[in-house]
Amino acid sequence: MYSNVVVLGTSQVGKTVVIKNFVSEHNNFGIDVCMPEETYVKSLAINNELIIVSISDTFPMMNNYNSVKDNYIKTCDGFVLMHSITSFGSFEAVKTLYDEIYEMRNLNFETHIPIVMCGNKSDLESDREVPTDEANRVAQFLDIHFFETSAKSNTNIKEMFIGLLQDVQRNKTKQRNEKQSSNKHTKGCKTQ
């Protein structure tokens, strides 16, 4: 199965390092990561199925960010909405991004889209502006999973992406089954 995932969030929340840590399976903390929009590919087995995932990184400071973001929202299978636990503003932006995803796809909020919320920089506890219980409350209200991660210590990054990809896998299987069921019901029907 092939999946497209995008990581969205404000600048300086650690999107690129989190992605690189997951893809390379080692710590990339401290690297220069100010490259606009890149895509990374990783193969892994989930539930005995080979998954090839394309993970798109976004750079909010680039000139065409909004059109790039809108394209990802329309086409991706899953989303990581990332904030820094040291920035309440980045947390507020996650809620806006969540709404944008549903609005751009013209879906009601009862329709399931694989989304996880990620509170990065959990190693900076003394600088925390986003209480864990507040992030958990919002994630529960939005009916999405929440992970606190640390790009510096590589904490919960693999678990977050695996959780998202399992959700993508279930969602694709459900959509495929619904399509097959729908096709079975329309076969043999006559049109006049």
GROMACS .gro file of C-alpha atoms in nm:
model
  192
    1MET     CA    1   0.000   0.000   0.000
    2TYR     CA    2   0.121   0.347  -0.086
    3SER     CA    3   0.029   0.639   0.141
    4ASN     CA    4   0.080   1.014   0.128
    5VAL     CA    5   0.113   1.197   0.459
    6VAL     CA    6   0.181   1.564   0.522
    7VAL     CA    7   0.314   1.731   0.836
    8LEU     CA    8   0.158   2.073   0.893
    9GLY     CA    9   0.230   2.335   1.156
   10THR     CA   10   0.379   2.677   1.210
   11SER     CA   11   0.749   2.750   1.167
   12GLN     CA   12   0.997   2.634   1.431
   13VAL     CA   13   0.788   2.350   1.576
   14GLY     CA   14   1.033   2.080   1.460
   15LYS     CA   15   0.852   1.929   1.161
   16THR     CA   16   1.161   1.856   0.952
   17VAL     CA   17   1.368   1.699   1.230
   18VAL     CA   18   1.076   1.480   1.341
   19ILE     CA   19   1.030   1.357   0.982
   20LYS     CA   20   1.402   1.297   0.932
   21ASN     CA   21   1.427   1.109   1.264
   22PHE     CA   22   1.145   0.877   1.156
   23VAL     CA   23   1.271   0.818   0.803
   24SER     CA   24   1.638   0.766   0.893
   25GLU     CA   25   1.574   0.597   1.230
   26HIS     CA   26   1.843   0.802   1.399
   27ASN     CA   27   1.857   1.141   1.563
   28ASN     CA   28   1.893   1.439   1.329
   29PHE     CA   29   1.864   1.705   1.599
   30GLY     CA   30   2.081   2.009   1.534
   31ILE     CA   31   2.092   1.982   1.155
   32ASP     CA   32   2.015   2.283   0.935
   33VAL     CA   33   1.655   2.228   0.830
   34CYS     CA   34   1.540   2.548   0.664
   35MET     CA   35   1.475   2.382   0.329
   36PRO     CA   36   1.136   2.466   0.177
   37GLU     CA   37   0.899   2.180   0.102
   38GLU     CA   38   1.060   1.841   0.076
   39THR     CA   39   0.921   1.490   0.052
   40TYR     CA   40   1.071   1.186   0.222
   41VAL     CA   41   0.993   0.821   0.147
   42LYS     CA   42   1.009   0.525   0.383
   43SER     CA   43   0.909   0.160   0.350
   44LEU     CA   44   0.793  -0.037   0.652
   45ALA     CA   45   0.570  -0.328   0.747
   46ILE     CA   46   0.252  -0.258   0.941
   47ASN     CA   47   0.014  -0.543   1.027
   48ASN     CA   48   0.208  -0.771   0.790
   49GLU     CA   49   0.155  -0.534   0.498
   50LEU     CA   50   0.430  -0.342   0.318
   51ILE     CA   51   0.362   0.029   0.343
   52ILE     CA   52   0.547   0.282   0.130
   53VAL     CA   53   0.484   0.622   0.279
   54SER     CA   54   0.564   0.956   0.125
   55ILE     CA   55   0.591   1.221   0.398
   56SER     CA   56   0.572   1.581   0.286
   57ASP     CA   57   0.731   1.856   0.490
   58THR     CA   58   0.600   2.210   0.461
   59PHE     CA   59   0.774   2.540   0.516
   60PRO     CA   60   0.526   2.816   0.610
   61MET     CA   61   0.768   3.096   0.519
   62MET     CA   62   0.789   3.008   0.148
   63ASN     CA   63   0.609   3.233  -0.099
   64ASN     CA   64   0.359   2.976  -0.230
   65TYR     CA   65   0.292   2.806   0.105
   66ASN     CA   66  -0.087   2.845   0.098
   67SER     CA   67  -0.128   2.688  -0.247
   68VAL     CA   68   0.112   2.404  -0.157
   69LYS     CA   69  -0.068   2.346   0.174
   70ASP     CA   70  -0.407   2.348   0.002
   71ASN     CA   71  -0.288   2.091  -0.252
   72TYR     CA   72  -0.164   1.860   0.025
   73ILE     CA   73  -0.490   1.898   0.216
   74LYS     CA   74  -0.688   1.794  -0.092
   75THR     CA   75  -0.469   1.494  -0.182
   76CYS     CA   76  -0.303   1.341   0.125
   77ASP     CA   77  -0.419   1.025   0.301
   78GLY     CA   78  -0.318   1.138   0.649
   79PHE     CA   79  -0.204   1.440   0.846
   80VAL     CA   80   0.027   1.523   1.134
   81LEU     CA   81  -0.076   1.855   1.287
   82MET     CA   82   0.228   1.965   1.485
   83HIS     CA   83   0.275   2.229   1.749
   84SER     CA   84   0.551   2.302   1.996
   85ILE     CA   85   0.465   2.257   2.362
   86THR     CA   86   0.663   2.580   2.413
   87SER     CA   87   0.431   2.788   2.191
   88PHE     CA   88   0.061   2.830   2.264
   89GLY     CA   89   0.026   3.013   1.932
   90SER     CA   90   0.143   2.706   1.741
   91PHE     CA   91  -0.115   2.500   1.934
   92GLU     CA   92  -0.394   2.740   1.833
   93ALA     CA   93  -0.278   2.708   1.470
   94VAL     CA   94  -0.330   2.330   1.487
   95LYS     CA   95  -0.700   2.380   1.559
   96THR     CA   96  -0.726   2.612   1.258
   97LEU     CA   97  -0.548   2.358   1.036
   98TYR     CA   98  -0.789   2.086   1.148
   99ASP     CA   99  -1.084   2.302   1.043
  100GLU     CA  100  -0.914   2.386   0.711
  101ILE     CA  101  -0.872   2.016   0.627
  102TYR     CA  102  -1.244   1.949   0.662
  103GLU     CA  103  -1.340   2.273   0.488
  104MET     CA  104  -1.107   2.216   0.190
  105ARG     CA  105  -1.235   1.859   0.149
  106ASN     CA  106  -1.595   1.976   0.185
  107LEU     CA  107  -1.662   1.714   0.453
  108ASN     CA  108  -1.859   1.726   0.775
  109PHE     CA  109  -1.673   1.661   1.099
  110GLU     CA  110  -1.833   1.317   1.141
  111THR     CA  111  -1.641   1.192   0.835
  112HIS     CA  112  -1.321   1.025   0.949
  113ILE     CA  113  -0.989   1.156   0.819
  114PRO     CA  114  -0.665   1.005   0.958
  115ILE     CA  115  -0.515   1.289   1.162
  116VAL     CA  116  -0.283   1.293   1.461
  117MET     CA  117  -0.192   1.591   1.674
  118CYS     CA  118   0.172   1.614   1.776
  119GLY     CA  119   0.305   1.828   2.060
  120ASN     CA  120   0.677   1.842   1.987
  121LYS     CA  121   0.967   1.956   2.207
  122SER     CA  122   0.855   1.758   2.512
  123ASP     CA  123   1.217   1.774   2.630
  124LEU     CA  124   1.164   2.147   2.702
  125GLU     CA  125   0.928   2.094   2.996
  126SER     CA  126   1.049   2.405   3.179
  127ASP     CA  127   0.942   2.621   2.881
  128ARG     CA  128   0.600   2.455   2.841
  129GLU     CA  129   0.311   2.683   2.736
  130VAL     CA  130   0.069   2.408   2.625
  131PRO     CA  131  -0.048   2.192   2.916
  132THR     CA  132  -0.065   1.822   2.828
  133ASP     CA  133  -0.418   1.793   2.965
  134GLU     CA  134  -0.532   2.084   2.743
  135ALA     CA  135  -0.384   1.917   2.433
  136ASN     CA  136  -0.542   1.585   2.532
  137ARG     CA  137  -0.878   1.755   2.583
  138VAL     CA  138  -0.866   1.918   2.238
  139ALA     CA  139  -0.754   1.593   2.071
  140GLN     CA  140  -1.036   1.405   2.241
  141PHE     CA  141  -1.288   1.670   2.132
  142LEU     CA  142  -1.159   1.649   1.771
  143ASP     CA  143  -1.155   1.267   1.794
  144ILE     CA  144  -0.790   1.241   1.693
  145HIS     CA  145  -0.488   1.081   1.859
  146PHE     CA  146  -0.239   1.298   2.044
  147PHE     CA  147   0.132   1.231   2.091
  148GLU     CA  148   0.393   1.435   2.273
  149THR     CA  149   0.725   1.395   2.097
  150SER     CA  150   1.081   1.513   2.123
  151ALA     CA  151   1.292   1.546   1.812
  152LYS     CA  152   1.594   1.599   2.037
  153SER     CA  153   1.556   1.267   2.221
  154ASN     CA  154   1.364   1.091   1.941
  155THR     CA  155   1.076   1.021   2.183
  156ASN     CA  156   0.740   0.890   2.051
  157ILE     CA  157   0.819   0.979   1.689
  158LYS     CA  158   0.802   0.625   1.555
  159GLU     CA  159   0.492   0.554   1.762
  160MET     CA  160   0.319   0.864   1.626
  161PHE     CA  161   0.384   0.782   1.261
  162ILE     CA  162   0.297   0.413   1.308
  163GLY     CA  163  -0.030   0.514   1.477
  164LEU     CA  164  -0.115   0.748   1.189
  165LEU     CA  165  -0.023   0.491   0.924
  166GLN     CA  166  -0.235   0.223   1.095
  167ASP     CA  167  -0.526   0.466   1.083
  168VAL     CA  168  -0.457   0.540   0.714
  169GLN     CA  169  -0.441   0.165   0.647
  170ARG     CA  170  -0.778   0.104   0.820
  171ASN     CA  171  -0.936   0.401   0.642
  172LYS     CA  172  -0.817   0.284   0.298
  173THR     CA  173  -0.940  -0.071   0.366
  174LYS     CA  174  -1.279   0.065   0.474
  175GLN     CA  175  -1.306   0.285   0.163
  176ARG     CA  176  -1.204  -0.005  -0.063
  177ASN     CA  177  -1.462  -0.236   0.100
  178GLU     CA  178  -1.734   0.029   0.069
  179LYS     CA  179  -1.649   0.081  -0.298
  180GLN     CA  180  -1.656  -0.295  -0.367
  181SER     CA  181  -1.987  -0.327  -0.185
  182SER     CA  182  -2.128  -0.036  -0.383
  183ASN     CA  183  -2.006  -0.191  -0.710
  184LYS     CA  184  -2.174  -0.523  -0.624
  185HIS     CA  185  -2.506  -0.348  -0.573
  186THR     CA  186  -2.489  -0.161  -0.904
  187LYS     CA  187  -2.391  -0.461  -1.120
  188GLY     CA  188  -2.678  -0.604  -1.317
  189CYS     CA  189  -2.891  -0.293  -1.287
  190LYS     CA  190  -3.050  -0.178  -1.607
  191THR     CA  191  -3.069   0.184  -1.703
  192GLN     CA  192  -3.342   0.306  -1.928
   0.00000   0.00000   0.00000
